[in-house]
Structure formats: structure tokens, C-alpha cells
PDB file of C-alpha atoms and ligand atoms in Angstrom:
ATOM      1  CA  MET A 265       7.322   3.812 -17.146  1.00  0.00           C
ATOM      2  CA  SER A 266      11.096   3.800 -16.482  1.00  0.00           C
ATOM      3  CA  THR A 267      11.977   4.114 -12.636  1.00  0.00           C
ATOM      4  CA  SER A 268      15.878   4.985 -13.206  1.00  0.00           C
ATOM      5  CA  SER A 269      15.650   8.119 -15.068  1.00  0.00           C
ATOM      6  CA  THR A 270      17.994  10.948 -13.785  1.00  0.00           C
ATOM      7  CA  SER A 271      15.919  13.576 -15.274  1.00  0.00           C
ATOM      8  CA  PRO A 272      13.556  15.467 -12.828  1.00  0.00           C
ATOM      9  CA  THR A 273       9.903  15.102 -13.348  1.00  0.00           C
ATOM     10  CA  PRO A 274       7.970  18.062 -14.736  1.00  0.00           C
ATOM     11  CA  ARG A 275       5.478  18.181 -11.890  1.00  0.00           C
ATOM     12  CA  PRO A 276       4.663  16.779  -8.424  1.00  0.00           C
ATOM     13  CA  VAL A 277       2.740  13.590  -7.927  1.00  0.00           C
ATOM     14  CA  ASN A 278      -0.830  14.307  -6.527  1.00  0.00           C
ATOM     15  CA  LEU A 279      -1.499  11.432  -4.645  1.00  0.00           C
ATOM     16  CA  LEU A 280      -5.270  11.672  -4.310  1.00  0.00           C
ATOM     17  CA  HIS A 281      -5.533  12.496  -8.323  1.00  0.00           C
ATOM     18  CA  LYS A 282      -3.418   9.168  -8.698  1.00  0.00           C
ATOM     19  CA  VAL A 283      -5.552   6.854  -6.292  1.00  0.00           C
ATOM     20  CA  GLY A 284      -8.562   8.349  -7.973  1.00  0.00           C
ATOM     21  CA  LEU A 285      -7.622   6.563 -11.382  1.00  0.00           C
ATOM     22  CA  ILE A 286      -7.540   3.259  -9.928  1.00  0.00           C
ATOM     23  CA  GLU A 287     -10.454   1.204 -11.228  1.00  0.00           C
ATOM     24  CA  GLN A 288     -10.454  -1.902  -8.473  1.00  0.00           C
ATOM     25  CA  PRO A 289      -9.811  -1.757  -4.942  1.00  0.00           C
ATOM     26  CA  TRP A 290      -6.912  -3.673  -3.613  1.00  0.00           C
ATOM     27  CA  SER A 291      -4.713  -3.011  -6.726  1.00  0.00           C
ATOM     28  CA  PRO A 292      -1.576  -1.108  -5.769  1.00  0.00           C
ATOM     29  CA  ARG A 293      -0.244   1.419  -8.190  1.00  0.00           C
ATOM     30  CA  VAL A 294       3.200   2.767  -8.156  1.00  0.00           C
ATOM     31  CA  VAL A 295       3.477   6.351  -8.408  1.00  0.00           C
ATOM     32  CA  ALA A 296       7.152   6.894  -7.475  1.00  0.00           C
ATOM     33  CA  GLN A 297      10.296   5.564  -6.833  1.00  0.00           C
ATOM     34  CA  MET A 298      13.168   6.605  -4.656  1.00  0.00           C
ATOM     35  CA  ASN A 299      16.209   4.520  -4.863  1.00  0.00           C
ATOM     36  CA  ASP A 300      14.929   0.821  -4.382  1.00  0.00           C
ATOM     37  CA  TYR A 301      11.876   1.886  -2.693  1.00  0.00           C
ATOM     38  CA  GLN A 302       8.339   2.320  -4.308  1.00  0.00           C
ATOM     39  CA  PHE A 303       5.626   4.620  -3.417  1.00  0.00           C
ATOM     40  CA  LYS A 304       2.185   3.085  -4.114  1.00  0.00           C
ATOM     41  CA  VAL A 305      -1.302   4.110  -3.829  1.00  0.00           C
ATOM     42  CA  VAL A 306      -4.278   1.856  -3.192  1.00  0.00           C
ATOM     43  CA  ARG A 307      -7.960   2.126  -2.573  1.00  0.00           C
ATOM     44  CA  ILE A 308      -9.329  -0.590  -0.068  1.00  0.00           C
ATOM     45  CA  GLU A 309     -12.802  -1.553   1.116  1.00  0.00           C
ATOM     46  CA  GLY A 310     -13.695  -4.402   3.252  1.00  0.00           C
ATOM     47  CA  GLU A 311     -11.087  -6.864   4.625  1.00  0.00           C
ATOM     48  CA  PHE A 312      -7.673  -8.144   3.101  1.00  0.00           C
ATOM     49  CA  ILE A 313      -6.154 -11.258   4.406  1.00  0.00           C
ATOM     50  CA  TRP A 314      -3.576 -11.709   7.066  1.00  0.00           C
ATOM     51  CA  HIS A 315      -0.003 -12.126   5.916  1.00  0.00           C
ATOM     52  CA  SER A 316       3.212 -10.895   6.806  1.00  0.00           C
ATOM     53  CA  HIS A 317       6.320  -9.782   5.103  1.00  0.00           C
ATOM     54  CA  PRO A 318       9.448 -11.306   6.551  1.00  0.00           C
ATOM     55  CA  GLU A 319      12.037  -9.330   4.576  1.00  0.00           C
ATOM     56  CA  THR A 320      10.466  -5.882   5.241  1.00  0.00           C
ATOM     57  CA  ASP A 321       8.745  -3.283   7.129  1.00  0.00           C
ATOM     58  CA  GLU A 322       5.849  -1.677   5.384  1.00  0.00           C
ATOM     59  CA  ALA A 323       4.687   1.834   5.817  1.00  0.00           C
ATOM     60  CA  PHE A 324       0.825   3.091   5.436  1.00  0.00           C
ATOM     61  CA  ILE A 325      -0.144   6.823   5.127  1.00  0.00           C
ATOM     62  CA  VAL A 326      -3.826   7.384   4.916  1.00  0.00           C
ATOM     63  CA  LEU A 327      -5.068   9.884   2.338  1.00  0.00           C
ATOM     64  CA  GLU A 328      -8.925   9.482   2.825  1.00  0.00           C
ATOM     65  CA  GLY A 329     -11.068   7.292   4.936  1.00  0.00           C
ATOM     66  CA  THR A 330     -10.078   5.237   8.070  1.00  0.00           C
ATOM     67  CA  LEU A 331      -7.705   2.552   7.670  1.00  0.00           C
ATOM     68  CA  ARG A 332      -7.907  -0.648  10.098  1.00  0.00           C
ATOM     69  CA  ILE A 333      -4.643  -2.650  10.545  1.00  0.00           C
ATOM     70  CA  ASP A 334      -5.266  -5.889  12.497  1.00  0.00           C
ATOM     71  CA  LEU A 335      -2.286  -7.085  14.364  1.00  0.00           C
ATOM     72  CA  PRO A 336      -1.805  -9.921  16.660  1.00  0.00           C
ATOM     73  CA  GLN A 337      -2.340  -7.696  19.600  1.00  0.00           C
ATOM     74  CA  GLY A 338      -5.670  -5.793  18.094  1.00  0.00           C
ATOM     75  CA  PRO A 339      -6.457  -3.418  15.440  1.00  0.00           C
ATOM     76  CA  VAL A 340      -4.956  -0.007  14.808  1.00  0.00           C
ATOM     77  CA  TYR A 341      -6.861   2.924  13.461  1.00  0.00           C
ATOM     78  CA  VAL A 342      -5.070   5.222  11.136  1.00  0.00           C
ATOM     79  CA  ALA A 343      -6.843   8.455   9.959  1.00  0.00           C
ATOM     80  CA  PRO A 344      -6.200  10.888   7.254  1.00  0.00           C
ATOM     81  CA  GLY A 345      -2.772  12.503   7.670  1.00  0.00           C
ATOM     82  CA  GLU A 346      -1.470   9.629  10.077  1.00  0.00           C
ATOM     83  CA  LEU A 347       1.537   7.068   9.154  1.00  0.00           C
ATOM     84  CA  TYR A 348       1.621   3.594  10.695  1.00  0.00           C
ATOM     85  CA  VAL A 349       4.576   1.044  10.116  1.00  0.00           C
ATOM     86  CA  VAL A 350       4.096  -2.637  10.475  1.00  0.00           C
ATOM     87  CA  PRO A 351       7.419  -4.055  11.326  1.00  0.00           C
ATOM     88  CA  ARG A 352       8.809  -6.896   9.190  1.00  0.00           C
ATOM     89  CA  GLY A 353       7.466 -10.240  10.007  1.00  0.00           C
ATOM     90  CA  VAL A 354       4.611  -9.154  11.938  1.00  0.00           C
ATOM     91  CA  GLN A 355       1.270 -10.727  10.704  1.00  0.00           C
ATOM     92  CA  HIS A 356      -1.143  -8.077   9.768  1.00  0.00           C
ATOM     93  CA  ARG A 357      -4.605  -7.426   7.862  1.00  0.00           C
ATOM     94  CA  THR A 358      -5.564  -4.156   6.362  1.00  0.00           C
ATOM     95  CA  ALA A 359      -9.356  -3.385   6.295  1.00  0.00           C
ATOM     96  CA  ALA A 360     -11.698  -0.515   5.790  1.00  0.00           C
ATOM     97  CA  GLU A 361     -15.292   0.163   6.526  1.00  0.00           C
ATOM     98  CA  GLY A 362     -16.556   1.868   3.443  1.00  0.00           C
ATOM     99  CA  GLU A 363     -13.465   3.147   1.251  1.00  0.00           C
ATOM    100  CA  ALA A 364     -10.019   4.107   2.177  1.00  0.00           C
ATOM    101  CA  LYS A 365      -7.265   5.597   0.143  1.00  0.00           C
ATOM    102  CA  LEU A 366      -3.839   4.933   1.133  1.00  0.00           C
ATOM    103  CA  MET A 367      -0.082   5.347   0.248  1.00  0.00           C
ATOM    104  CA  MET A 368       2.398   2.579   0.950  1.00  0.00           C
ATOM    105  CA  ILE A 369       6.002   2.748   0.814  1.00  0.00           C
ATOM    106  CA  GLU A 370       8.010  -0.376   0.550  1.00  0.00           C
ATOM    107  CA  PRO A 371      10.792  -1.980  -1.453  1.00  0.00           C
ATOM    108  CA  GLU A 372      10.425  -2.553  -4.978  1.00  0.00           C
ATOM    109  CA  GLY A 373       9.291  -6.278  -5.380  1.00  0.00           C
ATOM    110  CA  VAL A 374       7.141  -6.431  -2.130  1.00  0.00           C
ATOM    111  CA  LEU A 375       3.856  -8.320  -2.792  1.00  0.00           C
ATOM    112  CA  ASN A 376       0.594  -7.352  -1.130  1.00  0.00           C
ATOM    113  CA  THR A 377      -0.088 -10.930   0.062  1.00  0.00           C
ATOM    114  CA  GLY A 378       3.583 -11.228   1.563  1.00  0.00           C
ATOM    115  CA  GLN A 379       4.073 -14.837   2.344  1.00  0.00           C
ATOM    116  CA  GLU A 380       0.714 -16.086   1.707  1.00  0.00           C
ATOM    117  CA  GLY A 381       0.137 -15.780  -2.103  1.00  0.00           C
ATOM    118  CA  GLY A 382      -3.196 -16.760  -3.145  1.00  0.00           C
ATOM    119  CA  GLU A 383      -5.809 -15.310  -5.457  1.00  0.00           C
ATOM    120  CA  ARG A 384      -5.841 -11.789  -3.431  1.00  0.00           C
ATOM    121  CA  THR A 385      -2.150 -11.275  -5.043  1.00  0.00           C
ATOM    122  CA  ALA A 386      -2.071  -8.107  -7.048  1.00  0.00           C
ATOM    123  CA  LEU A 387      -0.095  -7.683 -10.046  1.00  0.00           C
ATOM    124  CA  ASN A 388       3.515  -6.030  -9.021  1.00  0.00           C
ATOM    125  CA  ASP A 389       5.266  -2.969 -10.221  1.00  0.00           C
ATOM    126  CA  VAL A 390       2.386  -1.551 -12.184  1.00  0.00           C
ATOM    127  CA  TRP A 391       2.531   2.224 -12.398  1.00  0.00           C
ATOM    128  CA  ILE A 392      -0.321   4.801 -12.658  1.00  0.00           C
TER     129      ILE A 392
HETATM  130 NI1   NI B  64       1.380  -6.302   4.115  1.00  0.00          NI
END
């Protein structure tokens, strides 16, 4: 899907509908782009890995469930309708007991595992 169209889309993006189409947890999917920033939805369950993004902040908006973001000073719990921004360079680990559905906002090209890489790195720039 092209990200640089100047044509308006015919309808809004329904975030819960889009996140419901994702088959696997921990597989972010792009639903919209604004300038060089992407809006991604993801389902998570269990714990991710500790990582950081030296080049960018990373925003999380919870749609369903409770997101736990482990930070060096301890966990932050983010409920539906709440937003949390992890500053650039700060180590973090996302987690959820049961399932949580999130939207993330970050620049195009940011990998989910940041500096760490490894087997849990998801394909980037996949639209749904
Ligand atoms: Ni991250």
C-alpha cells in the first residue's frame, strides 16, 4: 500500500477492527502514516525483551487490556484510553497478562527490538 498518496482515504481507520485482523501476537502492523511517522497496531501477550531506541521516542496507546511497560525504575501500567511515551534511549520491556491491544506511534523504520535485534524482531513496514 502506498504511504505517500495525496488522495484522501474514503473512510476512517477502525483501530480495534484492524488489530483484530492480526493473526500473531508481537506482530506490529501499520494502519496509517503521517509525514514520516507510522501508526501501528499490535496484539501482545506475555513479555517482550528489554531493548531501547537510541534514535527515537516511542508512544503507546492502549486499546484493550492492560499494558505493562517495564522501565529501569519499575513498571508503568497503561489502561485503555491511556497513553505513555517512552523517551529515546530508555531501556523498556512491554508485557501483558492475558492479551492487550495497542497502538504505537513512531517514525517509519523503527524496529520493535530496537538495538537488540534477534529472533523477536518483527517484519517492518507491513500494512494491514
Ligand atoms: Ni520499544
